[in-house]
Each structure stands twice: as structure tokens, then as C-alpha cells.
Amino acid sequence: MNTRFGVRLLRLKRHIVTEIIGVFLAVVVALILIITSFQFAKLLAEATAGKIVGDAIYNLLFLKAINLFVLLTPFAFFIAVLISLSKLATDNELIAMKSVGYSDIKTYEAIFLFAIPLAGIILWLTLFILPDILTLNYQLKQKAKEESKLSIIQPGNFRTIGGNTTVFVADVDDNTFSKFFVWQRLPGSESVTAAVNGRQYTKDRDRFIELYNGSRYSVADDKTSSMMIFERFEVLMPEIKPPSRIMRLKAIPTSELMNNPTTAYRIEIQRRISPAISILLLALFAPLLVQFNPRENRYGKFAIAILIYALYANSQYIFQAMIYNQWLPIVPGIYSAHIIFLAIIILWMGWRHAANKADGD
């Protein structure tokens, strides 16, 4: 008899976990698709304007999606638990579960059966995978920008290449063009070159512009000048240099952060651990907002839940800024937001327990 009862409780637990996982996947995928669609439009506009090469768009979107998964997971998990439990409450399933001995503790066990592995995955991603993803994203975007500067000479636009060369052409047909103008700053001099037409080509990985029927005017730093009329003239364009690995704070490997315990690095470590902590605290908090009375307005609870989550998430950034401004010590640092939220959860649980006990009396 006890074995049969235990099997039923296990099925109920599996039912709750399945509901939460299904809703979580739907929510997080929907949010990622919405945000990446805006990002796609932005990247497409940059590619159209010649700021990046079009071939890099999908790689950048993929890297962005991985970053978004980490950022959105705590919120998506919170909403998934709320939706799943609210649905069970509306269908009177939670009340039926309680009547057969499925307590609140069992409900929490089901939630944490998914929350703990999810928090572990997010912690692994934020500590070991995401820094490399952010570095790769930055390098790819910088390379796309550099390549775009030399990939196409666009008609009717002034293009600055490498910071010391500005190019303008009136018409372009494949790799040939007409009415060409280029300004260059070289060591010790500046020059302006104009030509009736020309073409661009690549030789030994160097990019050249070959000009026909034009003139070149140069001015040296000592104010001496020279002018040249030519029928054919070659200009070497700036070399595409692979972007250096800029060690932005979010892209620094966690091992390096641990070995160099400066204030900024310690804050960054706390920031990387925070999403996993948030998932566990939200797993504690979400069931407290669920309505058991199907006639009550459950949508009001969703508005309150989103507001509370926004305050909780923003408080982490506020504490981070306070540490940078030396208004708060590094310990507990960003964890102050989690400690305050945990205190609110404990007080809420105590109030709810007292209210349920009073109703029972």
C-alpha cells in the first residue's frame, strides 16, 4: 500500500517537473527569438550600410543567442514555475494533490528537481563558457567591421579605412569604378589623389587600388609640396589586422579573475555566480505567489511577480555600482541583494504559514 502511494507521489512530482520544463523551454525560446529578431534587424542594417560584412551576421546571432540564454534563464524559470503552478491551481490539481498527502514540501522538491541542475548549468556557462563566447563575439564583430571597410567601395559614400585613409567614388561596377578620390595620411606627409577611373584587386593578400588618368597632390610636414599627373597609379590600401584579444572584464577567464583578486575582478566573480543563486531563490519564492482559489485574479499576481523580479534583478546592479563607488564593502557585495531577497522570502513564508494556521483554527 505504501509502495503504491509512493509511486503516485512520484508521478505527481514528475507531472509538475514536466510542466515546468515545457513552459520554461517555451518561454526562454520565445524571448530569445524576439530579442534576436531585433538584433538581426540591427546587424542587417549595419551590413547594408557597409559597417560589417554580411557573412558574419549568423555567427554573431548564434553567439548572441548563447549569451541571451544565460541572461534570460532566471526570469524564464521564474515565469515557468508561476505559469505551471497557476495552471495546476486553476484546474484544482494542487488542491487535489494536497488532499492525497502531496504537501508543499513535495511541491518544492519537484521544483528543485529542475532548479538545481539548471542552476548548475548556468553556473558552468557563466564561469567557463560565456567569457570565451563574449571574447569570440567581440573578435568576430571587430573582424567583420575591418573586412567591411575593404570589401566594397560603395558609390556616393566617403569611407574611412584604417583611420588614415578616406575614399570616395561616384560609380562602382563590380571591382571597377569611376570618379575616384582618396585622401591618405602617411608618415611625414598627407596626400590627395583623384582619378577618372580605376579598379581594386588583391595581390599576395595585399589589397591595391589601380587608378587611371588622374593627379596626386602631396604636402609634407615641412610644408613642401609636390604634384604628379599620371596615366596609371597604384595605391596600397591599409592591411586588415586581426583584432587583438581585448580583455574586457566580462571576457576575462574566471581562472584569471581568481588569481588577481582586485576589487573589479572580485565584483565580476560575484556577478557571474549571481544568476545561479537567483534561480535557487526564485524557486523558493515562486510558489508563494500562486493562487489556490481559481476565482481570484491570478494575473494580478503575475504583475506583482514581474515587478518583484525587476526590483530584485536591478538591485544587483545597484549594489554593484555601490561597491565601485566604495559605498559598500566587497563582502557581502552583490550578494547583499540575494541576502535581502532571501530575508523577504523567509518573512513571506512565515506570514503565509501563520495565515494558514489561523484559517485552520
mmCIF file of C-alpha atoms in Angstrom:
data_model
loop_
_atom_site.group_PDB
_atom_site.id
_atom_site.type_symbol
_atom_site.label_atom_id
_atom_site.label_comp_id
_atom_site.label_asym_id
_atom_site.label_seq_id
_atom_site.Cartn_x
_atom_site.Cartn_y
_atom_site.Cartn_z
ATOM 1 C CA MET A 1 0.000 0.000 0.000
ATOM 2 C CA ASN A 2 2.797 2.408 0.954
ATOM 3 C CA THR A 3 4.694 1.460 -2.190
ATOM 4 C CA ARG A 4 1.651 2.220 -4.357
ATOM 5 C CA PHE A 5 1.185 5.562 -2.568
ATOM 6 C CA GLY A 6 4.860 6.398 -3.103
ATOM 7 C CA VAL A 7 4.550 5.641 -6.807
ATOM 8 C CA ARG A 8 1.579 8.015 -7.055
ATOM 9 C CA LEU A 9 3.527 10.795 -5.330
ATOM 10 C CA LEU A 10 6.426 10.180 -7.701
ATOM 11 C CA ARG A 11 4.075 10.504 -10.679
ATOM 12 C CA LEU A 12 2.708 13.771 -9.301
ATOM 13 C CA LYS A 13 6.250 15.077 -8.855
ATOM 14 C CA ARG A 14 7.136 14.039 -12.411
ATOM 15 C CA HIS A 15 3.974 15.761 -13.650
ATOM 16 C CA ILE A 16 4.980 19.071 -12.025
ATOM 17 C CA VAL A 17 8.566 18.847 -13.293
ATOM 18 C CA THR A 18 7.376 18.090 -16.836
ATOM 19 C CA GLU A 19 5.003 21.073 -16.761
ATOM 20 C CA ILE A 20 7.744 23.440 -15.576
ATOM 21 C CA ILE A 21 10.316 22.219 -18.109
ATOM 22 C CA GLY A 22 7.853 22.518 -21.002
ATOM 23 C CA VAL A 23 6.821 26.054 -20.087
ATOM 24 C CA PHE A 24 10.432 27.081 -19.387
ATOM 25 C CA LEU A 25 11.607 25.960 -22.829
ATOM 26 C CA ALA A 26 8.703 27.755 -24.497
ATOM 27 C CA VAL A 27 9.334 30.989 -22.579
ATOM 28 C CA VAL A 28 13.112 31.096 -22.995
ATOM 29 C CA VAL A 29 12.960 30.218 -26.715
ATOM 30 C CA ALA A 30 10.266 32.852 -27.317
ATOM 31 C CA LEU A 31 12.274 35.537 -25.506
ATOM 32 C CA ILE A 32 15.478 34.647 -27.357
ATOM 33 C CA LEU A 33 13.699 34.701 -30.731
ATOM 34 C CA ILE A 34 12.124 38.079 -30.000
ATOM 35 C CA ILE A 35 15.385 39.701 -28.932
ATOM 36 C CA THR A 36 17.499 38.095 -31.671
ATOM 37 C CA SER A 37 14.995 39.258 -34.292
ATOM 38 C CA PHE A 38 15.677 42.846 -33.235
ATOM 39 C CA GLN A 39 19.392 42.090 -33.179
ATOM 40 C CA PHE A 40 19.138 40.576 -36.667
ATOM 41 C CA ALA A 41 17.479 43.732 -37.974
ATOM 42 C CA LYS A 42 20.233 45.836 -36.396
ATOM 43 C CA LEU A 43 23.032 43.693 -37.860
ATOM 44 C CA LEU A 44 21.318 43.643 -41.252
ATOM 45 C CA ALA A 45 21.162 47.438 -41.213
ATOM 46 C CA GLU A 46 24.865 47.579 -40.343
ATOM 47 C CA ALA A 47 25.677 45.166 -43.174
ATOM 48 C CA THR A 48 23.592 47.199 -45.621
ATOM 49 C CA ALA A 49 25.424 50.342 -44.556
ATOM 50 C CA GLY A 50 28.738 48.561 -45.059
ATOM 51 C CA LYS A 51 29.715 48.636 -41.380
ATOM 52 C CA ILE A 52 30.103 44.843 -41.187
ATOM 53 C CA VAL A 53 30.251 42.044 -43.757
ATOM 54 C CA GLY A 54 27.022 40.130 -44.272
ATOM 55 C CA ASP A 55 28.687 36.724 -43.829
ATOM 56 C CA ALA A 56 29.213 37.435 -40.121
ATOM 57 C CA ILE A 57 25.552 38.067 -39.267
ATOM 58 C CA TYR A 58 24.504 34.490 -38.484
ATOM 59 C CA ASN A 59 27.634 33.737 -36.460
ATOM 60 C CA LEU A 60 27.060 36.880 -34.402
ATOM 61 C CA LEU A 61 23.410 35.942 -33.871
ATOM 62 C CA PHE A 62 24.365 32.461 -32.676
ATOM 63 C CA LEU A 63 26.820 33.868 -30.133
ATOM 64 C CA LYS A 64 24.230 36.420 -29.054
ATOM 65 C CA ALA A 65 21.660 33.647 -28.512
ATOM 66 C CA ILE A 66 24.011 31.776 -26.151
ATOM 67 C CA ASN A 67 24.579 34.948 -24.149
ATOM 68 C CA LEU A 68 20.835 35.625 -24.035
ATOM 69 C CA PHE A 69 20.114 32.108 -22.775
ATOM 70 C CA VAL A 70 22.256 32.762 -19.704
ATOM 71 C CA LEU A 71 20.811 36.232 -19.122
ATOM 72 C CA LEU A 72 17.165 35.207 -19.570
ATOM 73 C CA THR A 73 17.178 31.834 -17.812
ATOM 74 C CA PRO A 74 16.441 33.113 -14.253
ATOM 75 C CA PHE A 75 13.463 35.154 -15.468
ATOM 76 C CA ALA A 76 12.208 32.395 -17.792
ATOM 77 C CA PHE A 77 12.457 29.832 -14.984
ATOM 78 C CA PHE A 78 10.587 32.125 -12.576
ATOM 79 C CA ILE A 79 7.769 32.699 -15.069
ATOM 80 C CA ALA A 80 7.670 28.981 -15.947
ATOM 81 C CA VAL A 81 7.143 27.984 -12.305
ATOM 82 C CA LEU A 82 4.442 30.632 -11.876
ATOM 83 C CA ILE A 83 2.583 29.609 -15.035
ATOM 84 C CA SER A 84 2.830 25.880 -14.304
ATOM 85 C CA LEU A 85 1.681 26.093 -10.685
ATOM 86 C CA SER A 86 -1.028 28.642 -11.523
ATOM 87 C CA LYS A 87 -2.369 26.302 -14.202
ATOM 88 C CA LEU A 88 -2.418 23.415 -11.731
ATOM 89 C CA ALA A 89 -4.143 25.639 -9.170
ATOM 90 C CA THR A 90 -6.755 26.834 -11.670
ATOM 91 C CA ASP A 91 -7.537 23.233 -12.602
ATOM 92 C CA ASN A 92 -7.822 22.410 -8.873
ATOM 93 C CA GLU A 93 -4.967 19.922 -9.276
ATOM 94 C CA LEU A 94 -2.931 21.419 -6.426
ATOM 95 C CA ILE A 95 -5.903 21.117 -4.066
ATOM 96 C CA ALA A 96 -6.418 17.514 -5.180
ATOM 97 C CA MET A 97 -2.723 16.805 -4.610
ATOM 98 C CA LYS A 98 -2.913 18.212 -1.097
ATOM 99 C CA SER A 99 -5.928 16.049 -0.349
ATOM 100 C CA VAL A 100 -3.916 12.905 -1.105
ATOM 101 C CA GLY A 101 -0.957 13.984 1.026
ATOM 102 C CA TYR A 102 1.135 15.886 -1.530
ATOM 103 C CA SER A 103 2.427 18.663 0.733
ATOM 104 C CA ASP A 104 4.112 21.977 -0.072
ATOM 105 C CA ILE A 105 7.442 20.313 0.698
ATOM 106 C CA LYS A 106 6.807 17.796 -2.086
ATOM 107 C CA THR A 107 5.988 20.653 -4.461
ATOM 108 C CA TYR A 108 9.276 22.328 -3.581
ATOM 109 C CA GLU A 109 11.085 19.030 -4.132
ATOM 110 C CA ALA A 110 9.630 18.856 -7.642
ATOM 111 C CA ILE A 111 10.652 22.452 -8.397
ATOM 112 C CA PHE A 112 14.200 21.987 -7.111
ATOM 113 C CA LEU A 113 14.490 18.750 -9.060
ATOM 114 C CA PHE A 114 14.725 21.025 -12.103
ATOM 115 C CA ALA A 115 16.101 24.194 -10.453
ATOM 116 C CA ILE A 116 19.306 22.663 -9.069
ATOM 117 C CA PRO A 117 20.560 21.126 -12.371
ATOM 118 C CA LEU A 118 19.530 24.293 -14.223
ATOM 119 C CA ALA A 119 21.452 26.473 -11.757
ATOM 120 C CA GLY A 120 24.459 24.165 -12.165
ATOM 121 C CA ILE A 121 24.350 24.503 -15.958
ATOM 122 C CA ILE A 122 24.090 28.297 -15.748
ATOM 123 C CA LEU A 123 26.951 28.451 -13.238
ATOM 124 C CA TRP A 124 29.125 26.359 -15.573
ATOM 125 C CA LEU A 125 28.238 28.571 -18.533
ATOM 126 C CA THR A 126 28.866 31.867 -16.739
ATOM 127 C CA LEU A 127 32.151 30.761 -15.177
ATOM 128 C CA PHE A 128 33.772 28.818 -18.005
ATOM 129 C CA ILE A 129 31.939 29.172 -21.331
ATOM 130 C CA LEU A 130 30.453 32.663 -21.533
ATOM 131 C CA PRO A 131 33.794 34.558 -21.200
ATOM 132 C CA ASP A 132 35.097 32.752 -24.288
ATOM 133 C CA ILE A 133 31.790 33.363 -26.086
ATOM 134 C CA LEU A 134 31.963 37.097 -25.348
ATOM 135 C CA THR A 135 35.588 37.262 -26.482
ATOM 136 C CA LEU A 136 34.772 35.403 -29.700
ATOM 137 C CA ASN A 137 31.760 37.654 -30.285
ATOM 138 C CA TYR A 138 33.891 40.776 -29.897
ATOM 139 C CA GLN A 139 36.661 39.449 -32.141
ATOM 140 C CA LEU A 140 34.189 38.359 -34.814
ATOM 141 C CA LYS A 141 32.419 41.713 -34.814
ATOM 142 C CA GLN A 142 35.687 43.643 -34.988
ATOM 143 C CA LYS A 143 36.913 41.456 -37.839
ATOM 144 C CA ALA A 144 33.603 41.893 -39.671
ATOM 145 C CA LYS A 145 33.919 45.663 -39.326
ATOM 146 C CA GLU A 146 37.507 45.669 -40.566
ATOM 147 C CA GLU A 147 36.724 43.429 -43.531
ATOM 148 C CA SER A 148 33.713 45.523 -44.464
ATOM 149 C CA LYS A 149 35.911 48.583 -44.778
ATOM 150 C CA LEU A 150 37.849 46.922 -47.578
ATOM 151 C CA SER A 151 35.291 44.573 -49.064
ATOM 152 C CA ILE A 152 33.339 47.068 -51.150
ATOM 153 C CA ILE A 153 33.933 50.642 -52.222
ATOM 154 C CA GLN A 154 30.408 51.993 -52.068
ATOM 155 C CA PRO A 155 29.344 54.667 -54.553
ATOM 156 C CA GLY A 156 28.451 58.096 -53.232
ATOM 157 C CA ASN A 157 29.856 57.482 -49.731
ATOM 158 C CA PHE A 158 33.019 58.640 -48.019
ATOM 159 C CA ARG A 159 34.624 55.539 -46.451
ATOM 160 C CA THR A 160 37.312 55.872 -43.780
ATOM 161 C CA ILE A 161 39.689 52.899 -43.785
ATOM 162 C CA GLY A 162 42.198 52.212 -41.064
ATOM 163 C CA GLY A 163 41.858 55.715 -39.614
ATOM 164 C CA ASN A 164 44.317 57.252 -42.114
ATOM 165 C CA THR A 165 42.614 56.743 -45.481
ATOM 166 C CA THR A 166 39.341 58.200 -46.785
ATOM 167 C CA VAL A 167 37.904 57.011 -50.109
ATOM 168 C CA PHE A 168 35.089 58.349 -52.296
ATOM 169 C CA VAL A 169 33.844 57.103 -55.683
ATOM 170 C CA ALA A 170 30.873 58.219 -57.761
ATOM 171 C CA ASP A 171 30.089 54.937 -59.574
ATOM 172 C CA VAL A 172 31.015 51.285 -58.996
ATOM 173 C CA ASP A 173 30.646 48.309 -61.320
ATOM 174 C CA ASP A 174 31.977 45.073 -59.790
ATOM 175 C CA ASN A 175 35.628 45.896 -58.952
ATOM 176 C CA THR A 176 35.915 48.846 -61.323
ATOM 177 C CA PHE A 177 34.878 52.395 -60.524
ATOM 178 C CA SER A 178 34.881 55.947 -61.873
ATOM 179 C CA LYS A 179 35.405 59.464 -60.480
ATOM 180 C CA PHE A 180 37.699 58.386 -57.683
ATOM 181 C CA PHE A 181 39.043 60.422 -54.750
ATOM 182 C CA VAL A 182 41.300 59.299 -51.883
ATOM 183 C CA TRP A 183 42.950 61.152 -49.003
ATOM 184 C CA GLN A 184 45.805 59.494 -47.137
ATOM 185 C CA ARG A 185 47.882 60.418 -44.117
ATOM 186 C CA LEU A 186 51.321 58.811 -44.347
ATOM 187 C CA PRO A 187 54.329 59.171 -42.022
ATOM 188 C CA GLY A 188 55.583 62.694 -42.649
ATOM 189 C CA SER A 189 53.025 63.734 -45.270
ATOM 190 C CA GLU A 190 49.431 63.921 -46.458
ATOM 191 C CA SER A 191 48.198 63.325 -49.980
ATOM 192 C CA VAL A 192 45.089 63.735 -52.108
ATOM 193 C CA THR A 193 44.631 61.598 -55.210
ATOM 194 C CA ALA A 194 41.903 61.938 -57.845
ATOM 195 C CA ALA A 195 41.365 59.812 -60.948
ATOM 196 C CA VAL A 196 38.866 59.392 -63.765
ATOM 197 C CA ASN A 197 38.520 55.643 -63.171
ATOM 198 C CA GLY A 198 40.233 52.627 -61.650
ATOM 199 C CA ARG A 199 39.863 49.162 -60.195
ATOM 200 C CA GLN A 200 40.635 47.285 -56.974
ATOM 201 C CA TYR A 201 42.407 43.930 -56.791
ATOM 202 C CA THR A 202 44.222 41.666 -54.347
ATOM 203 C CA LYS A 203 47.815 40.508 -54.750
ATOM 204 C CA ASP A 204 49.738 38.392 -52.205
ATOM 205 C CA ARG A 205 46.999 39.084 -49.621
ATOM 206 C CA ASP A 206 47.505 42.840 -50.058
ATOM 207 C CA ARG A 207 44.704 44.981 -51.437
ATOM 208 C CA PHE A 208 45.552 47.527 -54.127
ATOM 209 C CA ILE A 209 43.651 50.222 -55.966
ATOM 210 C CA GLU A 210 44.864 50.858 -59.518
ATOM 211 C CA LEU A 211 43.988 54.309 -60.852
ATOM 212 C CA TYR A 212 43.977 55.700 -64.394
ATOM 213 C CA ASN A 213 44.209 59.262 -65.745
ATOM 214 C CA GLY A 214 44.473 61.297 -62.578
ATOM 215 C CA SER A 215 46.606 63.502 -60.367
ATOM 216 C CA ARG A 216 48.206 63.302 -56.932
ATOM 217 C CA TYR A 217 48.992 66.245 -54.656
ATOM 218 C CA SER A 218 51.205 65.738 -51.569
ATOM 219 C CA VAL A 219 52.134 68.050 -48.687
ATOM 220 C CA ALA A 220 54.984 67.158 -46.304
ATOM 221 C CA ASP A 221 55.193 68.155 -42.656
ATOM 222 C CA ASP A 222 57.858 70.729 -43.551
ATOM 223 C CA LYS A 223 55.263 72.441 -45.822
ATOM 224 C CA THR A 224 56.960 71.345 -49.059
ATOM 225 C CA SER A 225 54.537 70.089 -51.692
ATOM 226 C CA SER A 226 54.547 68.159 -54.930
ATOM 227 C CA MET A 227 52.064 67.391 -57.690
ATOM 228 C CA MET A 228 52.026 64.481 -60.112
ATOM 229 C CA ILE A 229 49.933 63.801 -63.207
ATOM 230 C CA PHE A 230 49.642 60.123 -64.055
ATOM 231 C CA GLU A 231 48.094 57.744 -66.533
ATOM 232 C CA ARG A 232 48.379 54.756 -64.178
ATOM 233 C CA PHE A 233 48.978 54.727 -60.424
ATOM 234 C CA GLU A 234 48.756 52.072 -57.688
ATOM 235 C CA VAL A 235 47.674 52.711 -54.094
ATOM 236 C CA LEU A 236 48.243 50.119 -51.343
ATOM 237 C CA MET A 237 45.238 50.011 -49.030
ATOM 238 C CA PRO A 238 45.646 49.503 -45.249
ATOM 239 C CA GLU A 239 46.212 45.918 -44.148
ATOM 240 C CA ILE A 240 43.429 44.032 -42.399
ATOM 241 C CA LYS A 241 44.802 43.321 -38.969
ATOM 242 C CA PRO A 242 43.158 40.631 -36.856
ATOM 243 C CA PRO A 243 41.688 42.313 -33.788
ATOM 244 C CA SER A 244 43.698 41.867 -30.638
ATOM 245 C CA ARG A 245 42.087 39.948 -27.787
ATOM 246 C CA ILE A 246 40.697 42.846 -25.810
ATOM 247 C CA MET A 247 40.422 41.675 -22.245
ATOM 248 C CA ARG A 248 37.131 43.235 -21.371
ATOM 249 C CA LEU A 249 36.064 42.437 -17.849
ATOM 250 C CA LYS A 250 33.226 40.107 -18.869
ATOM 251 C CA ALA A 251 35.517 38.252 -21.274
ATOM 252 C CA ILE A 252 38.328 37.585 -18.797
ATOM 253 C CA PRO A 253 38.623 33.863 -17.910
ATOM 254 C CA THR A 254 37.422 33.007 -14.414
ATOM 255 C CA SER A 255 40.781 31.450 -13.524
ATOM 256 C CA GLU A 256 42.462 34.791 -14.196
ATOM 257 C CA LEU A 257 39.881 36.589 -12.073
ATOM 258 C CA MET A 258 40.591 34.202 -9.199
ATOM 259 C CA ASN A 259 44.353 34.710 -9.450
ATOM 260 C CA ASN A 260 44.103 38.514 -9.426
ATOM 261 C CA PRO A 261 41.712 39.472 -6.598
ATOM 262 C CA THR A 262 41.293 43.180 -7.359
ATOM 263 C CA THR A 263 38.004 44.871 -6.494
ATOM 264 C CA ALA A 264 36.800 44.861 -10.105
ATOM 265 C CA TYR A 265 37.691 41.188 -10.551
ATOM 266 C CA ARG A 266 36.006 40.140 -7.294
ATOM 267 C CA ILE A 267 32.848 42.006 -8.304
ATOM 268 C CA GLU A 268 32.914 40.228 -11.659
ATOM 269 C CA ILE A 269 33.163 36.829 -9.949
ATOM 270 C CA GLN A 270 30.144 37.701 -7.793
ATOM 271 C CA ARG A 271 28.252 38.827 -10.894
ATOM 272 C CA ARG A 272 28.936 35.517 -12.656
ATOM 273 C CA ILE A 273 27.743 33.461 -9.696
ATOM 274 C CA SER A 274 24.591 35.565 -9.185
ATOM 275 C CA PRO A 275 22.387 34.021 -11.945
ATOM 276 C CA ALA A 276 22.700 30.545 -10.405
ATOM 277 C CA ILE A 277 21.855 31.915 -6.947
ATOM 278 C CA SER A 278 18.886 33.786 -8.433
ATOM 279 C CA ILE A 279 17.436 30.582 -9.884
ATOM 280 C CA LEU A 280 17.507 28.858 -6.484
ATOM 281 C CA LEU A 281 15.974 31.839 -4.656
ATOM 282 C CA LEU A 282 13.281 32.269 -7.305
ATOM 283 C CA ALA A 283 12.472 28.564 -6.934
ATOM 284 C CA LEU A 284 11.759 29.288 -3.266
ATOM 285 C CA PHE A 285 9.767 32.420 -3.976
ATOM 286 C CA ALA A 286 7.566 31.484 -6.951
ATOM 287 C CA PRO A 287 5.199 29.064 -5.127
ATOM 288 C CA LEU A 288 4.386 31.794 -2.588
ATOM 289 C CA LEU A 289 2.677 33.813 -5.329
ATOM 290 C CA VAL A 290 0.468 31.027 -6.664
ATOM 291 C CA GLN A 291 -3.297 31.430 -6.207
ATOM 292 C CA PHE A 292 -5.141 28.377 -4.964
ATOM 293 C CA ASN A 293 -8.576 29.946 -5.414
ATOM 294 C CA PRO A 294 -9.380 29.728 -9.148
ATOM 295 C CA ARG A 295 -11.864 32.609 -8.860
ATOM 296 C CA GLU A 296 -9.185 35.031 -7.669
ATOM 297 C CA ASN A 297 -7.361 37.247 -10.145
ATOM 298 C CA ARG A 298 -4.164 35.338 -10.863
ATOM 299 C CA TYR A 299 -2.998 37.862 -13.470
ATOM 300 C CA GLY A 300 -2.519 40.441 -10.736
ATOM 301 C CA LYS A 301 -0.016 38.085 -9.164
ATOM 302 C CA PHE A 302 1.934 37.930 -12.450
ATOM 303 C CA ALA A 303 2.197 41.720 -12.496
ATOM 304 C CA ILE A 304 3.430 41.685 -8.901
ATOM 305 C CA ALA A 305 5.843 38.844 -9.707
ATOM 306 C CA ILE A 306 7.379 40.701 -12.663
ATOM 307 C CA LEU A 307 7.699 43.873 -10.575
ATOM 308 C CA ILE A 308 9.405 41.991 -7.737
ATOM 309 C CA TYR A 309 11.760 40.268 -10.176
ATOM 310 C CA ALA A 310 12.651 43.622 -11.766
ATOM 311 C CA LEU A 311 13.435 45.098 -8.353
ATOM 312 C CA TYR A 312 15.471 42.039 -7.399
ATOM 313 C CA ALA A 313 17.458 41.993 -10.655
ATOM 314 C CA ASN A 314 18.083 45.751 -10.643
ATOM 315 C CA SER A 315 19.168 45.684 -7.005
ATOM 316 C CA GLN A 316 22.131 43.532 -8.051
ATOM 317 C CA TYR A 317 23.302 46.271 -10.440
ATOM 318 C CA ILE A 318 22.696 48.908 -7.760
ATOM 319 C CA PHE A 319 24.850 47.053 -5.232
ATOM 320 C CA GLN A 320 27.495 46.545 -7.918
ATOM 321 C CA ALA A 321 27.614 50.311 -8.543
ATOM 322 C CA MET A 322 27.742 50.993 -4.801
ATOM 323 C CA ILE A 323 30.800 48.755 -4.461
ATOM 324 C CA TYR A 324 32.561 50.524 -7.344
ATOM 325 C CA ASN A 325 31.844 53.863 -5.632
ATOM 326 C CA GLN A 326 33.131 52.434 -2.328
ATOM 327 C CA TRP A 327 29.763 52.932 -0.633
ATOM 328 C CA LEU A 328 29.573 49.210 0.177
ATOM 329 C CA PRO A 329 32.269 46.693 1.134
ATOM 330 C CA ILE A 330 33.210 43.954 -1.293
ATOM 331 C CA VAL A 331 31.814 41.431 1.199
ATOM 332 C CA PRO A 332 28.909 40.742 1.024
ATOM 333 C CA GLY A 333 28.947 42.918 -2.118
ATOM 334 C CA ILE A 334 26.435 41.898 -4.794
ATOM 335 C CA TYR A 335 25.366 39.048 -2.535
ATOM 336 C CA SER A 336 23.595 41.720 -0.444
ATOM 337 C CA ALA A 337 20.760 41.628 -2.989
ATOM 338 C CA HIS A 338 20.403 37.863 -2.555
ATOM 339 C CA ILE A 339 20.539 38.100 1.244
ATOM 340 C CA ILE A 340 17.802 40.749 1.317
ATOM 341 C CA PHE A 341 15.660 38.744 -1.109
ATOM 342 C CA LEU A 342 16.134 35.585 0.971
ATOM 343 C CA ALA A 343 15.079 37.509 4.092
ATOM 344 C CA ILE A 344 11.923 38.672 2.286
ATOM 345 C CA ILE A 345 11.167 35.075 1.256
ATOM 346 C CA ILE A 346 11.582 33.815 4.829
ATOM 347 C CA LEU A 347 9.314 36.560 6.187
ATOM 348 C CA TRP A 348 6.749 35.823 3.460
ATOM 349 C CA MET A 349 6.842 32.112 4.289
ATOM 350 C CA GLY A 350 6.366 32.890 7.974
ATOM 351 C CA TRP A 351 3.433 35.191 7.251
ATOM 352 C CA ARG A 352 1.820 32.622 4.957
ATOM 353 C CA HIS A 353 2.297 29.827 7.490
ATOM 354 C CA ALA A 354 0.727 31.986 10.204
ATOM 355 C CA ALA A 355 -2.194 32.876 7.908
ATOM 356 C CA ASN A 356 -2.809 29.219 7.008
ATOM 357 C CA LYS A 357 -2.643 28.234 10.661
ATOM 358 C CA ALA A 358 -5.157 30.947 11.574
ATOM 359 C CA ASP A 359 -7.508 29.756 8.812
ATOM 360 C CA GLY A 360 -7.175 26.199 10.096
ATOM 361 C CA ASP A 361 -8.115 27.278 13.586
#
